[in-house]
C-alpha cells in the first residue's frame, strides 16, 4: 500500500505542476488524475489541495459535486448506460434491466469478478440511435438487450 | 485514377459501426485492385442511414446505406465504386428529400467536407465572415448580429446582439468569450455534430465574438460525454493556431484571440451559464445569484460573453452574407434557422435544419416518418428534460419561440423526442422529478427538497393512494418549484410534470 501511495503522489505532483499556472486548474487536474489512475484516491486529495493552495475540504467538495469523478477503483471496464428520455422512448428500459440482471449489480456497482462497473449516464448525444451505451471510451448505438450481452461477452474475453 | 469515397467519423456513425465499415472498404478495394481515396467527414444527419457510404461519380456523391462492414466486400464486387445499382443504393445524396428540403445555413458544410481540413473549410466559405468582421468596428459587428435577429440557441432565446452590446460597453482589461458546449438535454446532439463535423465554424464564430466585444481569450466548456468532439476541437484549434487563424495575429490583422477547451464532469447543471462559469473557475458548480449578469461580472469576475455552440456557429454566415440574408428566414420574432434534432421512437431520426415556422407534425412525419415502432406517436417532448410534453392535438403548432410559449411549451435547443402509445406519462413525470433531484446543485430548497418530494408524491399517485389529494399536492409543489427556484432546473422541471398531468390525465388514474 505504502508503495502504491508513493507512485500516486509522484503522479499527482507531476500533474499539478503541469497545470498549476492555468486559471481554474482544479478540474483539469482532477481529470488528468482520474485518467491516469482510473480514479481519484482519497489519499491524494491533500496533495492536490497543497499544490493549489486550497483546503482539503475545498477539493473534496469539488470532487463530490461532479458525477464523473470517482473515489473508488472501478472495474476493468466501465459500462455507462443512457437513462435519459430519448433512450427510454426507444427500448432503453429493457436494456437497463437486462444489464443489471446480467451483471448482478445496480448502478455504481462493480461485479464480483472486478470486470465491470455499471454507471448511469444522462444522454450521450446519440439520441437518434438509442438505446445508447458507452463502454470505456467507445460509444455504441441500438444497444438492445441481446447486443448488450454480446458486447459484455466481447469485453469479458479481453479482460 | 482513384475513386473518392466518404464515410462519416461522427460519433453516432461510429456507434453504428462506421469505423469497421471504413476499414472494410479499404480492404475490399485493395483486394479488388481498385485505388480509393477515403475521406472521413462529419455526418449528414440521416442517422438511420449510418454507416452511410458515399461514392463520388462525376460531380455527384452516390449514397449507400446503412452499410455494415460484413456487407462491404459483396457491395464492392457488385460495383459500389462505380455507383452501381444495388438494393442499398440511395441515389444522389444531396437530392434525397430529407436533405434537399432543408435550409442548411449553420450546417452547410457538415457531412460534406473533411472537418479537420482548413483548406476545404476555406473553399466552402470558411473565414469569409471573420474576414468581413475584421473590416468592421466592434460596434458594427454587434449591429450586424442584432440586425440578424439571432437569439441564443442554448434554450433561453435571448437576443445575442443585446448580450454582446452589454459586454462591448464594459471597460475592462480582460474580457472573455465562453462557449457553452455542455449540451445536456436528452434528444439533442446538434452541438456535438457541429463540433465534430465542422469545428472551424465554431472557432471562427468565437473569434468574431472576440473581435466584436474586445475579448482576447475564449474557452469552450465541453461535456465529458463527448470524447470525439474533444479530439476534433483540439486538433482544429492546433491547426488554426499554426495557420494564423488563432493567436497573436489573427489572419494578419494584428488582433489577438486565444482559445482553450475545458472538460465538464457529468453535471447537467453546468449547462446553466453561471454554474458553468463556477465550474470553469474550478469550483463546485453552484448557480450564482443574479445580478450581476455574466456580461458584466462573468468568468473570474470579468465581462463575459457566454453563448451556445450553435449561436456561435451561426455567426460566420451572418457576417459573410449579411444580417438581412439571415433575418429573411424564419417567422415572427424567431429569425433564421434552427437545427432540429429528431430522436427517441422515430423512424428517421437525425438532424433537420429549417427556418422557424414549420410545424411539429411536419418534422415528425414528413422528416421523421412517424414512430420507429409503427405505433401512433402519443407524446413528444420538445426542448429537453425541462420541456413540456406535447400531445397530438398540438402537433400543428409552428416551431417558433412565441408560439410554443403560447401553448405552455418551449422550443429550447430544438430537441424533439417522440414517444408512442405505450408510454406511461405518470412514469415520465416521475422521471422528470427524479432527474431534477439527481442534478440539483442544492442551492435552493424548492428545487433540492421539492424534487425529492415530487418523486414521493408521484409514487403515491401511481400506487393509487389518495389520488385526488396527492394530485393537488403535486400541483402545489410544481407551483412552489416554478416560482421559488433560483434557476431553470428547479423552475422548469414543472413543465414536463404539469403538461403530463394536463394532457394525459388518464395515466395518473390507472388502476394500480
Ligand atoms: C438547467 C439549465 C441547463 C442548461 N443547459 C444548457 C446547455 O446544456 N447548453 C446551453 O447552451 N445552454 C444551456 N442552458 C442555457 C444557459 O443558461 C444560457 O442561457 C446559454 O448558455 C446562453 O447562450 P445562448 O444565448 O447562446 O443560448 C441551460 C440553462 C439551464 C437553466
Ligand atoms: S433551482 Fe436547483 S439547480 Fe437551480 S439554483 Fe436552485 S437548487 Fe440549484
Ligand atoms: S437520450 Fe440517450 S443518448 Fe441521448
XYZ file of C-alpha atoms and ligand atoms in Angstrom:
714
model
C 0.000 0.000 0.000
C 2.727 2.443 1.000
C 4.496 1.882 -2.305
C 1.366 2.487 -4.302
C 0.765 5.673 -2.396
C 4.194 6.946 -3.337
C 3.577 6.218 -7.006
C 0.238 8.003 -6.778
C 1.762 11.020 -5.137
C 4.532 11.233 -7.719
C 1.952 11.187 -10.492
C -0.166 13.792 -8.732
C 2.801 16.110 -8.177
C 3.678 15.901 -11.852
C 0.092 16.603 -12.920
C -0.330 19.502 -10.517
C 2.949 21.053 -11.665
C 1.883 20.772 -15.294
C -1.445 22.541 -14.712
C -0.953 24.827 -11.729
C -0.365 28.006 -13.716
C -3.645 27.868 -15.659
C -6.564 29.765 -14.199
C -9.203 27.421 -12.770
C -6.783 24.496 -12.781
C -8.630 22.185 -10.394
C -10.945 20.454 -12.872
C -8.243 19.843 -15.475
C -6.086 18.385 -12.677
C -8.837 16.100 -11.416
C -9.457 14.912 -14.977
C -5.786 14.182 -15.502
C -5.522 12.303 -12.198
C -8.579 10.187 -12.933
C -7.357 9.470 -16.448
C -4.001 8.263 -15.174
C -5.018 6.417 -12.004
C -8.528 5.359 -13.035
C -9.983 7.171 -10.023
C -9.107 9.868 -7.516
C -7.822 8.087 -4.420
C -8.769 9.898 -1.194
C -5.073 9.653 -0.253
C -4.098 12.204 -2.927
C -6.689 14.869 -2.114
C -4.459 16.571 0.437
C -1.599 16.722 -2.049
C -3.761 18.343 -4.738
C -5.013 20.845 -2.170
C -1.468 21.737 -1.119
C -0.399 22.213 -4.715
C -3.191 24.687 -5.390
C -3.217 26.408 -2.025
C -6.706 25.180 -1.258
C -8.090 23.362 1.753
C -8.635 19.625 1.628
C -12.343 20.307 2.184
C -12.447 22.559 -0.894
C -11.012 19.862 -3.133
C -13.191 17.186 -1.620
C -16.229 19.422 -2.120
C -15.458 19.759 -5.810
C -14.830 16.050 -6.340
C -18.107 15.118 -4.684
C -20.098 17.681 -6.674
C -19.420 16.097 -10.063
C -20.877 12.710 -11.014
C -17.956 11.887 -13.275
C -15.252 11.879 -10.626
C -14.911 8.636 -8.703
C -13.054 7.959 -5.496
C -13.045 4.158 -5.750
C -11.193 1.967 -8.176
C -13.602 0.897 -10.935
C -13.823 -2.492 -12.625
C -11.664 -3.259 -15.665
C -14.381 -1.893 -17.895
C -16.839 0.879 -17.174
C -20.255 0.418 -18.758
C -22.299 3.605 -18.950
C -25.949 3.194 -19.905
C -28.061 6.111 -21.003
C -31.113 6.623 -18.822
C -32.415 9.801 -20.447
C -35.762 10.341 -22.178
C -34.889 9.633 -25.808
C -33.357 6.287 -24.926
C -36.277 5.479 -22.625
C -38.605 6.216 -25.539
C -36.882 3.558 -27.596
C -36.223 0.352 -25.685
C -33.804 1.788 -23.144
C -35.528 0.394 -20.090
C -35.278 -3.172 -21.317
C -31.544 -2.718 -21.792
C -31.127 -1.174 -18.348
C -32.985 -4.001 -16.667
C -31.053 -6.584 -18.627
C -27.696 -5.030 -17.785
C -28.449 -5.057 -14.074
C -29.550 -8.671 -14.307
C -26.578 -9.867 -16.397
C -24.027 -8.125 -14.227
C -25.792 -8.734 -10.928
C -25.186 -5.155 -9.813
C -27.092 -1.892 -9.663
C -25.779 1.487 -10.846
C -22.386 2.423 -9.332
C -21.822 -1.268 -8.592
C -18.815 -3.340 -9.639
C -19.158 -7.027 -10.472
C -17.677 -9.546 -8.050
C -15.005 -10.563 -10.583
C -13.983 -6.918 -10.965
C -14.595 -6.938 -14.718
C -17.334 -4.300 -14.964
C -18.583 -1.207 -13.212
C -22.097 -0.140 -14.203
C -22.909 3.553 -14.348
C -25.958 5.574 -15.355
C -25.481 8.477 -17.717
C -27.947 11.134 -18.823
C -27.607 11.372 -22.600
C -24.615 10.522 -24.743
C -25.710 12.653 -27.696
C -26.687 9.561 -29.647
C -30.415 10.012 -29.181
C -31.433 9.144 -32.761
C -29.953 5.652 -32.478
C -30.697 4.557 -28.946
C -30.502 2.828 -26.628
C -27.005 4.195 -26.168
C -24.120 2.889 -24.134
C -20.507 3.766 -23.667
C -18.071 1.055 -22.704
C -14.781 2.592 -21.622
C -14.308 5.274 -24.300
C -16.304 3.643 -27.056
C -19.864 4.645 -27.902
C -22.461 2.105 -29.048
C -25.892 2.669 -30.557
C -29.003 0.493 -30.790
C -27.882 -1.436 -27.758
C -30.745 -3.875 -27.350
C -30.510 -6.438 -24.540
C -29.066 -9.010 -26.992
C -26.481 -6.578 -28.306
C -25.526 -5.614 -24.781
C -24.908 -9.253 -23.965
C -22.632 -9.632 -26.990
C -20.692 -6.527 -26.041
C -20.250 -7.674 -22.470
C -19.031 -11.077 -23.622
C -16.590 -9.424 -26.009
C -15.152 -7.251 -23.252
C -15.049 -10.098 -20.752
C -12.834 -12.047 -23.151
C -10.495 -9.084 -23.423
C -10.041 -8.752 -19.692
C -7.430 7.431 -61.029
C -8.603 6.727 -57.549
C -12.226 6.864 -56.519
C -13.144 9.232 -53.690
C -15.286 7.594 -51.014
C -16.769 9.366 -47.976
C -17.590 7.743 -44.649
C -18.579 9.712 -41.551
C -16.475 9.889 -38.418
C -19.327 11.390 -36.383
C -19.836 9.702 -33.008
C -23.330 8.486 -33.966
C -21.977 6.906 -37.154
C -19.130 5.305 -35.210
C -21.658 3.996 -32.681
C -23.345 2.191 -35.549
C -20.140 0.718 -36.996
C -18.669 3.354 -39.345
C -15.075 2.640 -38.313
C -15.411 -1.040 -39.167
C -17.139 -0.167 -42.445
C -14.343 2.237 -43.384
C -11.693 -0.386 -42.655
C -13.615 -2.985 -44.679
C -13.791 -0.583 -47.629
C -10.027 -0.164 -47.673
C -9.536 -3.927 -47.509
C -12.129 -4.710 -50.167
C -10.796 -2.060 -52.544
C -7.242 -3.352 -52.157
C -8.399 -6.919 -52.731
C -10.248 -5.830 -55.878
C -7.170 -3.944 -57.114
C -9.029 -0.621 -57.005
C -7.459 2.533 -55.676
C -9.657 4.620 -53.392
C -9.256 7.866 -51.518
C -11.202 7.523 -48.283
C -12.374 10.849 -46.821
C -13.739 10.886 -43.290
C -16.430 13.537 -42.872
C -18.980 14.676 -40.328
C -22.449 13.161 -40.576
C -25.141 14.293 -42.996
C -27.514 13.866 -40.096
C -29.522 10.977 -41.525
C -28.709 8.758 -38.609
C -30.885 5.834 -39.688
C -28.723 5.505 -42.829
C -25.435 5.320 -40.915
C -22.960 3.945 -41.665
C -23.528 5.827 -44.910
C -21.017 5.316 -47.721
C -20.837 7.992 -50.418
C -19.017 7.304 -53.663
C -18.044 10.177 -55.941
C -19.162 9.610 -59.528
C -18.596 12.602 -61.788
C -19.615 15.637 -59.695
C -22.067 13.725 -57.595
C -21.967 11.670 -54.458
C -23.937 8.446 -54.642
C -25.028 7.074 -51.281
C -25.317 3.515 -49.998
C -26.645 2.824 -46.566
C -26.752 1.619 -43.999
C -23.643 -0.424 -44.873
C -22.184 -2.729 -42.242
C -18.613 -4.000 -42.545
C -19.681 -7.530 -43.461
C -21.650 -6.236 -46.457
C -18.798 -4.245 -47.954
C -16.980 -6.945 -49.877
C -20.070 -8.006 -51.800
C -21.024 -4.378 -52.444
C -17.621 -3.593 -53.909
C -17.788 -6.732 -56.043
C -21.178 -5.621 -57.312
C -19.944 -2.204 -58.400
C -20.232 0.157 -55.422
C -17.101 2.013 -56.502
C -18.765 2.846 -59.835
C -22.020 3.894 -58.228
C -23.686 0.724 -59.497
C -27.209 -0.496 -58.802
C -27.893 -2.287 -55.504
C -30.785 -2.506 -53.041
C -28.703 -0.357 -50.652
C -28.121 2.350 -53.261
C -29.920 5.542 -52.198
C -29.105 7.712 -55.201
C -27.519 11.160 -55.210
C -27.270 12.096 -51.543
C -27.876 15.828 -51.997
C -31.125 15.049 -53.775
C -32.600 12.842 -51.059
C -35.775 14.669 -49.968
C -34.709 14.639 -46.296
C -31.670 16.752 -47.203
C -32.819 18.593 -50.314
C -35.740 20.226 -48.471
C -33.594 21.516 -45.601
C -32.231 25.036 -45.268
C -28.715 24.382 -44.137
C -27.067 27.632 -43.169
C -25.247 26.671 -39.984
C -24.748 23.075 -41.088
C -23.872 23.879 -44.700
C -20.532 22.059 -44.561
C -21.279 19.296 -42.075
C -21.063 15.905 -43.777
C -19.588 17.429 -46.913
C -16.007 18.221 -46.019
C -13.185 16.732 -44.011
C -13.798 18.562 -40.709
C -10.102 18.982 -39.942
C -9.030 20.273 -43.350
C -8.927 24.037 -43.025
C -8.305 24.480 -46.757
C -11.560 22.717 -47.553
C -13.198 24.860 -44.901
C -11.998 27.996 -46.669
C -13.033 26.703 -50.076
C -16.558 26.398 -48.669
C -16.936 29.998 -47.481
C -14.963 29.413 -44.280
C -13.337 32.518 -42.781
C -15.300 34.824 -45.099
C -17.275 36.004 -42.045
C -14.187 36.697 -39.962
C -12.536 38.487 -42.882
C -15.540 40.783 -43.134
C -15.622 41.258 -39.358
C -12.003 42.410 -39.457
C -13.055 45.309 -41.685
C -15.734 46.434 -39.210
C -15.638 48.140 -35.826
C -16.739 46.178 -32.784
C -19.947 48.189 -32.633
C -20.682 47.436 -36.291
C -20.188 43.705 -35.802
C -22.580 43.843 -32.847
C -25.047 45.754 -35.007
C -24.922 43.049 -37.690
C -25.664 40.426 -35.057
C -28.513 42.484 -33.592
C -29.988 43.151 -37.040
C -29.841 39.468 -37.973
C -32.385 38.778 -35.241
C -30.263 35.917 -33.889
C -31.420 34.676 -30.488
C -29.449 32.326 -28.273
C -29.762 28.708 -29.391
C -28.948 27.216 -25.986
C -32.551 27.402 -24.853
C -33.433 30.788 -23.423
C -33.565 32.532 -26.840
C -32.145 35.803 -25.553
C -31.172 38.231 -28.363
C -27.454 37.687 -28.950
C -26.720 41.238 -30.121
C -28.092 42.759 -26.914
C -25.932 40.495 -24.764
C -22.859 41.391 -26.808
C -23.607 45.108 -26.608
C -23.515 44.918 -22.815
C -20.095 43.288 -22.911
C -18.833 45.713 -25.555
C -19.848 48.643 -23.344
C -17.847 47.420 -20.340
C -14.438 48.889 -19.713
C -12.133 46.087 -18.625
C -8.596 44.925 -19.175
C -9.713 41.375 -19.767
C -12.966 40.090 -21.233
C -13.835 36.504 -22.054
C -15.743 34.562 -24.673
C -17.176 31.309 -23.329
C -18.849 28.656 -25.414
C -21.483 26.574 -23.701
C -20.878 23.103 -25.154
C -22.431 21.261 -22.234
C -25.379 20.039 -24.350
C -27.010 18.076 -21.569
C -30.550 17.932 -22.940
C -31.772 14.483 -23.854
C -32.724 14.374 -27.511
C -30.155 16.941 -28.589
C -26.932 16.433 -30.497
C -26.606 19.403 -32.847
C -23.731 20.917 -30.843
C -21.920 17.612 -30.955
C -22.472 17.148 -34.692
C -21.238 20.645 -35.422
C -18.132 20.373 -33.247
C -17.234 17.030 -34.789
C -18.312 17.867 -38.321
C -17.197 21.500 -38.693
C -15.085 22.615 -35.719
C -13.568 25.571 -37.596
C -17.039 27.082 -37.851
C -17.266 27.280 -34.050
C -13.713 28.595 -33.806
C -14.480 31.276 -36.401
C -17.707 32.258 -34.630
C -15.985 32.644 -31.274
C -13.193 34.660 -32.875
C -15.781 37.014 -34.388
C -17.299 37.416 -30.922
C -13.867 38.225 -29.506
C -13.322 40.920 -32.116
C -16.783 42.345 -31.559
C -16.534 42.883 -27.809
C -12.769 43.187 -27.394
C -12.034 39.833 -25.757
C -8.777 38.004 -26.379
C -9.368 34.706 -24.589
C -12.033 32.111 -25.220
C -12.967 28.846 -23.534
C -15.068 26.018 -24.849
C -16.697 24.204 -21.934
C -17.341 20.740 -23.341
C -19.218 17.928 -21.654
C -17.078 14.910 -20.837
C -19.568 12.604 -22.567
C -18.283 13.934 -25.923
C -14.768 12.492 -26.349
C -14.939 12.605 -30.149
C -15.798 16.283 -30.130
C -12.882 16.919 -27.798
C -10.467 15.298 -30.236
C -11.875 17.255 -33.183
C -11.797 20.586 -31.357
C -8.271 20.194 -30.047
C -6.991 19.195 -33.482
C -8.775 22.078 -35.212
C -7.560 24.607 -32.637
C -3.973 23.412 -33.124
C -4.301 23.820 -36.899
C -5.925 27.235 -36.580
C -3.064 28.367 -34.337
C -0.489 27.014 -36.745
C -2.136 28.689 -39.703
C -2.515 32.066 -38.009
C -6.269 31.976 -37.548
C -5.868 31.995 -33.780
C -3.143 33.514 -31.653
C -1.494 36.902 -31.580
C -2.130 37.955 -35.137
C -5.475 36.651 -36.355
C -5.402 36.495 -40.166
C -2.586 39.005 -40.175
C -4.757 41.698 -38.571
C -2.612 42.304 -35.526
C -5.612 41.350 -33.381
C -5.259 38.577 -30.836
C -7.547 35.687 -29.879
C -6.695 32.507 -27.972
C -8.916 29.510 -27.394
C -8.883 26.551 -24.998
C -11.088 23.533 -24.380
C -12.150 22.652 -20.839
C -13.958 19.462 -19.963
C -17.059 19.225 -17.801
C -17.548 16.364 -15.393
C -21.019 14.933 -15.816
C -23.184 17.548 -14.108
C -26.277 18.659 -16.035
C -26.480 21.893 -14.073
C -23.183 23.030 -15.620
C -25.190 23.877 -18.734
C -26.726 26.754 -16.771
C -24.428 29.627 -17.573
C -23.448 30.809 -14.100
C -22.937 27.248 -12.901
C -20.725 26.712 -15.946
C -18.632 29.741 -15.032
C -18.158 28.441 -11.488
C -17.053 25.126 -12.946
C -14.589 26.828 -15.297
C -13.148 28.576 -12.261
C -12.539 25.151 -10.740
C -15.289 25.218 -8.135
C -18.415 23.345 -7.106
C -20.793 24.430 -9.820
C -23.446 26.149 -7.721
C -25.645 28.570 -9.605
C -24.878 32.244 -8.937
C -27.366 34.844 -7.821
C -28.137 37.473 -10.448
C -27.363 40.362 -10.732
C -24.601 40.781 -11.646
C -25.061 39.399 -15.149
C -22.178 37.389 -16.628
C -21.955 40.115 -19.274
C -20.833 42.463 -16.511
C -19.158 40.137 -13.999
C -18.651 36.746 -15.582
C -15.649 34.442 -15.676
C -13.127 35.383 -12.957
C -15.297 38.451 -12.352
C -14.702 39.869 -15.845
C -17.218 40.813 -18.554
C -18.059 37.623 -20.405
C -19.992 36.647 -23.491
C -21.424 33.187 -22.974
C -23.268 31.573 -25.856
C -24.260 28.173 -27.096
C -22.290 26.310 -29.809
C -24.989 26.829 -32.443
C -25.256 30.537 -31.619
C -21.531 30.989 -32.310
C -21.650 28.711 -35.347
C -24.393 30.872 -36.892
C -22.165 33.951 -36.898
C -19.783 33.202 -39.769
C -22.620 33.073 -42.290
C -24.343 36.128 -40.779
C -21.159 38.142 -41.173
C -20.314 36.687 -44.574
C -23.738 37.147 -46.151
C -25.100 39.988 -44.080
C -27.740 40.401 -41.386
C -30.602 40.663 -43.868
C -29.815 37.386 -45.530
C -30.186 35.588 -42.210
C -33.163 37.610 -40.993
C -35.129 36.707 -44.126
C -35.515 33.167 -42.799
C -37.995 32.371 -40.065
C -41.275 33.716 -38.689
C -42.324 36.362 -36.200
C -39.553 37.132 -33.772
C -37.844 33.786 -34.435
C -35.422 34.647 -37.203
C -33.070 32.394 -39.110
C -32.884 28.635 -38.905
C -32.669 26.059 -36.156
C -31.099 22.625 -36.477
C -33.880 20.440 -35.081
C -32.991 17.014 -33.760
C -35.371 14.088 -34.156
C -34.891 11.431 -31.520
C -36.462 8.687 -29.466
C -39.099 6.468 -31.021
C -38.834 7.849 -34.543
C -38.178 6.091 -37.843
C -35.895 8.616 -39.472
C -34.036 10.160 -36.582
C -31.435 12.816 -37.248
C -30.783 16.469 -37.824
C -33.080 18.773 -39.792
C -32.051 22.407 -40.198
C -35.002 24.524 -41.233
C -36.201 28.078 -40.839
C -38.513 28.589 -37.859
C -42.156 28.215 -38.727
C -42.603 24.631 -39.871
C -44.878 22.551 -37.683
C -44.059 19.810 -35.271
C -46.194 17.487 -37.388
C -44.070 18.164 -40.483
C -40.946 17.318 -38.540
C -42.401 14.169 -37.017
C -43.993 12.749 -40.149
C -42.521 14.363 -43.290
C -38.989 14.063 -41.977
C -39.254 11.581 -39.139
C -41.525 9.155 -40.986
C -43.580 8.530 -37.833
C -42.618 6.276 -34.959
C -39.979 3.571 -35.270
C -42.330 1.078 -33.659
C -45.069 1.789 -36.192
C -47.489 2.678 -33.398
C -49.137 6.104 -33.077
C -46.978 8.896 -31.671
C -48.702 9.876 -28.442
C -46.444 12.411 -26.778
C -43.477 14.482 -27.847
C -41.073 16.191 -25.505
C -39.675 19.310 -27.128
C -36.718 21.246 -25.734
C -35.048 18.723 -23.456
C -35.809 17.394 -19.972
C -37.233 20.756 -18.862
C -39.535 20.958 -21.888
C -43.236 20.190 -21.907
C -44.821 17.016 -23.277
C -46.879 17.960 -26.307
C -49.943 15.866 -27.249
C -51.088 15.080 -30.794
C -53.737 17.819 -30.659
C -50.906 20.388 -30.635
C -48.738 18.904 -33.370
C -49.764 21.667 -35.778
C -48.111 24.351 -33.671
C -45.395 26.094 -35.702
C -41.889 25.880 -34.318
C -41.480 29.429 -33.183
C -40.388 30.574 -29.729
C -43.542 32.606 -29.068
C -45.974 30.024 -30.468
C -44.504 27.364 -28.201
C -44.580 29.636 -25.161
C -48.232 30.182 -26.071
C -49.037 26.504 -25.544
C -47.026 26.310 -22.322
C -44.124 24.572 -24.041
C -40.671 25.523 -25.274
C -38.517 25.106 -28.361
C -35.306 25.236 -26.347
C -32.294 23.784 -28.098
C -34.522 22.086 -30.685
C -34.538 18.523 -29.391
C -37.642 16.541 -30.297
C -38.223 13.232 -28.549
C -41.103 11.068 -29.762
C -42.938 8.503 -27.630
C -45.503 6.023 -28.941
C -48.738 4.975 -27.231
C -47.029 2.507 -24.929
C -45.548 5.351 -22.881
C -46.731 5.793 -19.312
C -46.792 9.541 -18.725
C -47.029 9.240 -14.936
C -43.734 7.431 -15.064
C -42.229 10.139 -17.305
C -43.407 12.788 -14.836
C -41.772 10.832 -12.049
C -38.581 10.638 -14.079
C -38.562 14.431 -14.544
C -38.627 14.902 -10.767
C -36.037 12.176 -10.250
C -33.719 13.828 -12.773
C -34.119 17.198 -11.070
C -33.308 15.634 -7.699
C -30.219 13.927 -9.109
C -28.922 17.051 -10.854
C -29.931 19.819 -8.436
C -26.967 21.962 -7.402
C -28.515 22.152 -3.954
C -28.517 25.902 -3.553
C -32.248 26.423 -3.123
C -34.872 24.464 -1.225
C -37.779 24.343 -3.708
C -35.557 22.508 -6.163
C -33.472 20.372 -3.828
C -36.229 19.237 -1.487
C -39.186 19.800 -3.806
C -37.953 17.390 -6.446
C -37.457 14.594 -3.931
C -40.930 15.246 -2.512
C -42.219 15.248 -6.078
C -40.936 11.724 -6.676
C -42.623 10.532 -3.477
C -45.937 12.176 -4.297
C -45.987 10.731 -7.822
C -45.169 7.312 -6.389
C -48.254 7.589 -4.183
C -50.357 8.665 -7.154
C -49.120 5.722 -9.199
C -49.862 3.392 -6.287
C -53.393 4.779 -6.116
C -53.096 6.273 -2.620
C -55.420 9.242 -2.002
C -55.139 10.269 -5.600
C -57.164 13.480 -5.522
C -55.267 14.841 -2.546
C -51.885 13.859 -3.955
C -52.608 15.332 -7.388
C -53.499 18.616 -5.689
C -50.323 18.384 -3.641
C -48.272 17.780 -6.790
C -49.810 20.832 -8.450
C -48.926 22.956 -5.412
C -45.426 21.566 -5.309
C -44.914 22.373 -9.000
C -46.104 25.902 -8.319
C -43.614 26.328 -5.495
C -40.788 24.981 -7.632
C -41.691 27.104 -10.635
C -41.883 30.384 -8.736
C -39.450 29.755 -5.897
C -36.388 28.314 -7.628
C -33.263 30.269 -8.386
C -32.678 28.786 -11.852
C -34.369 26.887 -14.618
C -33.645 23.405 -13.316
C -35.992 23.738 -10.361
C -38.045 26.383 -12.138
C -38.810 24.408 -15.287
C -38.985 20.803 -14.100
C -42.698 21.539 -13.517
C -43.165 21.896 -17.312
C -42.865 18.203 -18.168
C -44.730 17.252 -14.978
C -47.658 19.643 -15.341
C -48.005 19.031 -19.088
C -48.095 15.279 -18.483
C -50.862 15.733 -15.881
C -52.782 18.142 -18.076
C -52.657 16.333 -21.408
C -52.543 12.737 -20.223
C -54.663 12.645 -17.036
C -55.706 9.062 -17.729
C -52.139 7.923 -16.973
C -52.449 9.323 -13.468
C -55.640 7.438 -12.690
C -54.819 3.915 -13.848
C -55.798 1.060 -11.603
C -52.656 0.094 -9.653
C -30.626 23.844 -16.029
C -30.147 24.526 -17.264
C -29.368 23.833 -18.168
C -28.891 24.459 -19.324
N -28.144 23.730 -20.188
C -27.622 24.340 -21.288
C -26.786 23.612 -22.185
O -26.517 22.428 -21.997
N -26.302 24.266 -23.263
C -26.584 25.596 -23.499
O -26.099 26.137 -24.482
N -27.372 26.296 -22.674
C -27.894 25.704 -21.573
N -28.679 26.436 -20.718
C -28.896 27.876 -21.009
C -27.744 28.729 -20.470
O -28.002 29.050 -19.116
C -27.600 30.045 -21.229
O -28.834 30.619 -21.401
C -26.935 29.869 -22.567
O -25.678 29.286 -22.421
C -26.754 31.211 -23.232
O -26.305 31.036 -24.573
P -27.252 31.391 -25.793
O -27.789 32.768 -25.542
O -26.358 31.348 -26.974
O -28.314 30.370 -25.831
C -29.187 25.816 -19.567
C -29.992 26.509 -18.661
C -30.471 25.884 -17.526
C -31.320 26.654 -16.581
S -33.102 25.597 -8.950
Fe -31.938 23.763 -8.372
S -30.172 23.774 -9.727
Fe -31.084 25.843 -9.809
S -30.007 27.009 -8.236
Fe -31.781 26.132 -7.221
S -31.006 24.175 -6.369
Fe -29.511 24.857 -7.887
S -31.034 10.230 -24.552
Fe -29.752 8.516 -24.635
S -28.177 9.222 -25.927
Fe -29.389 11.000 -25.703
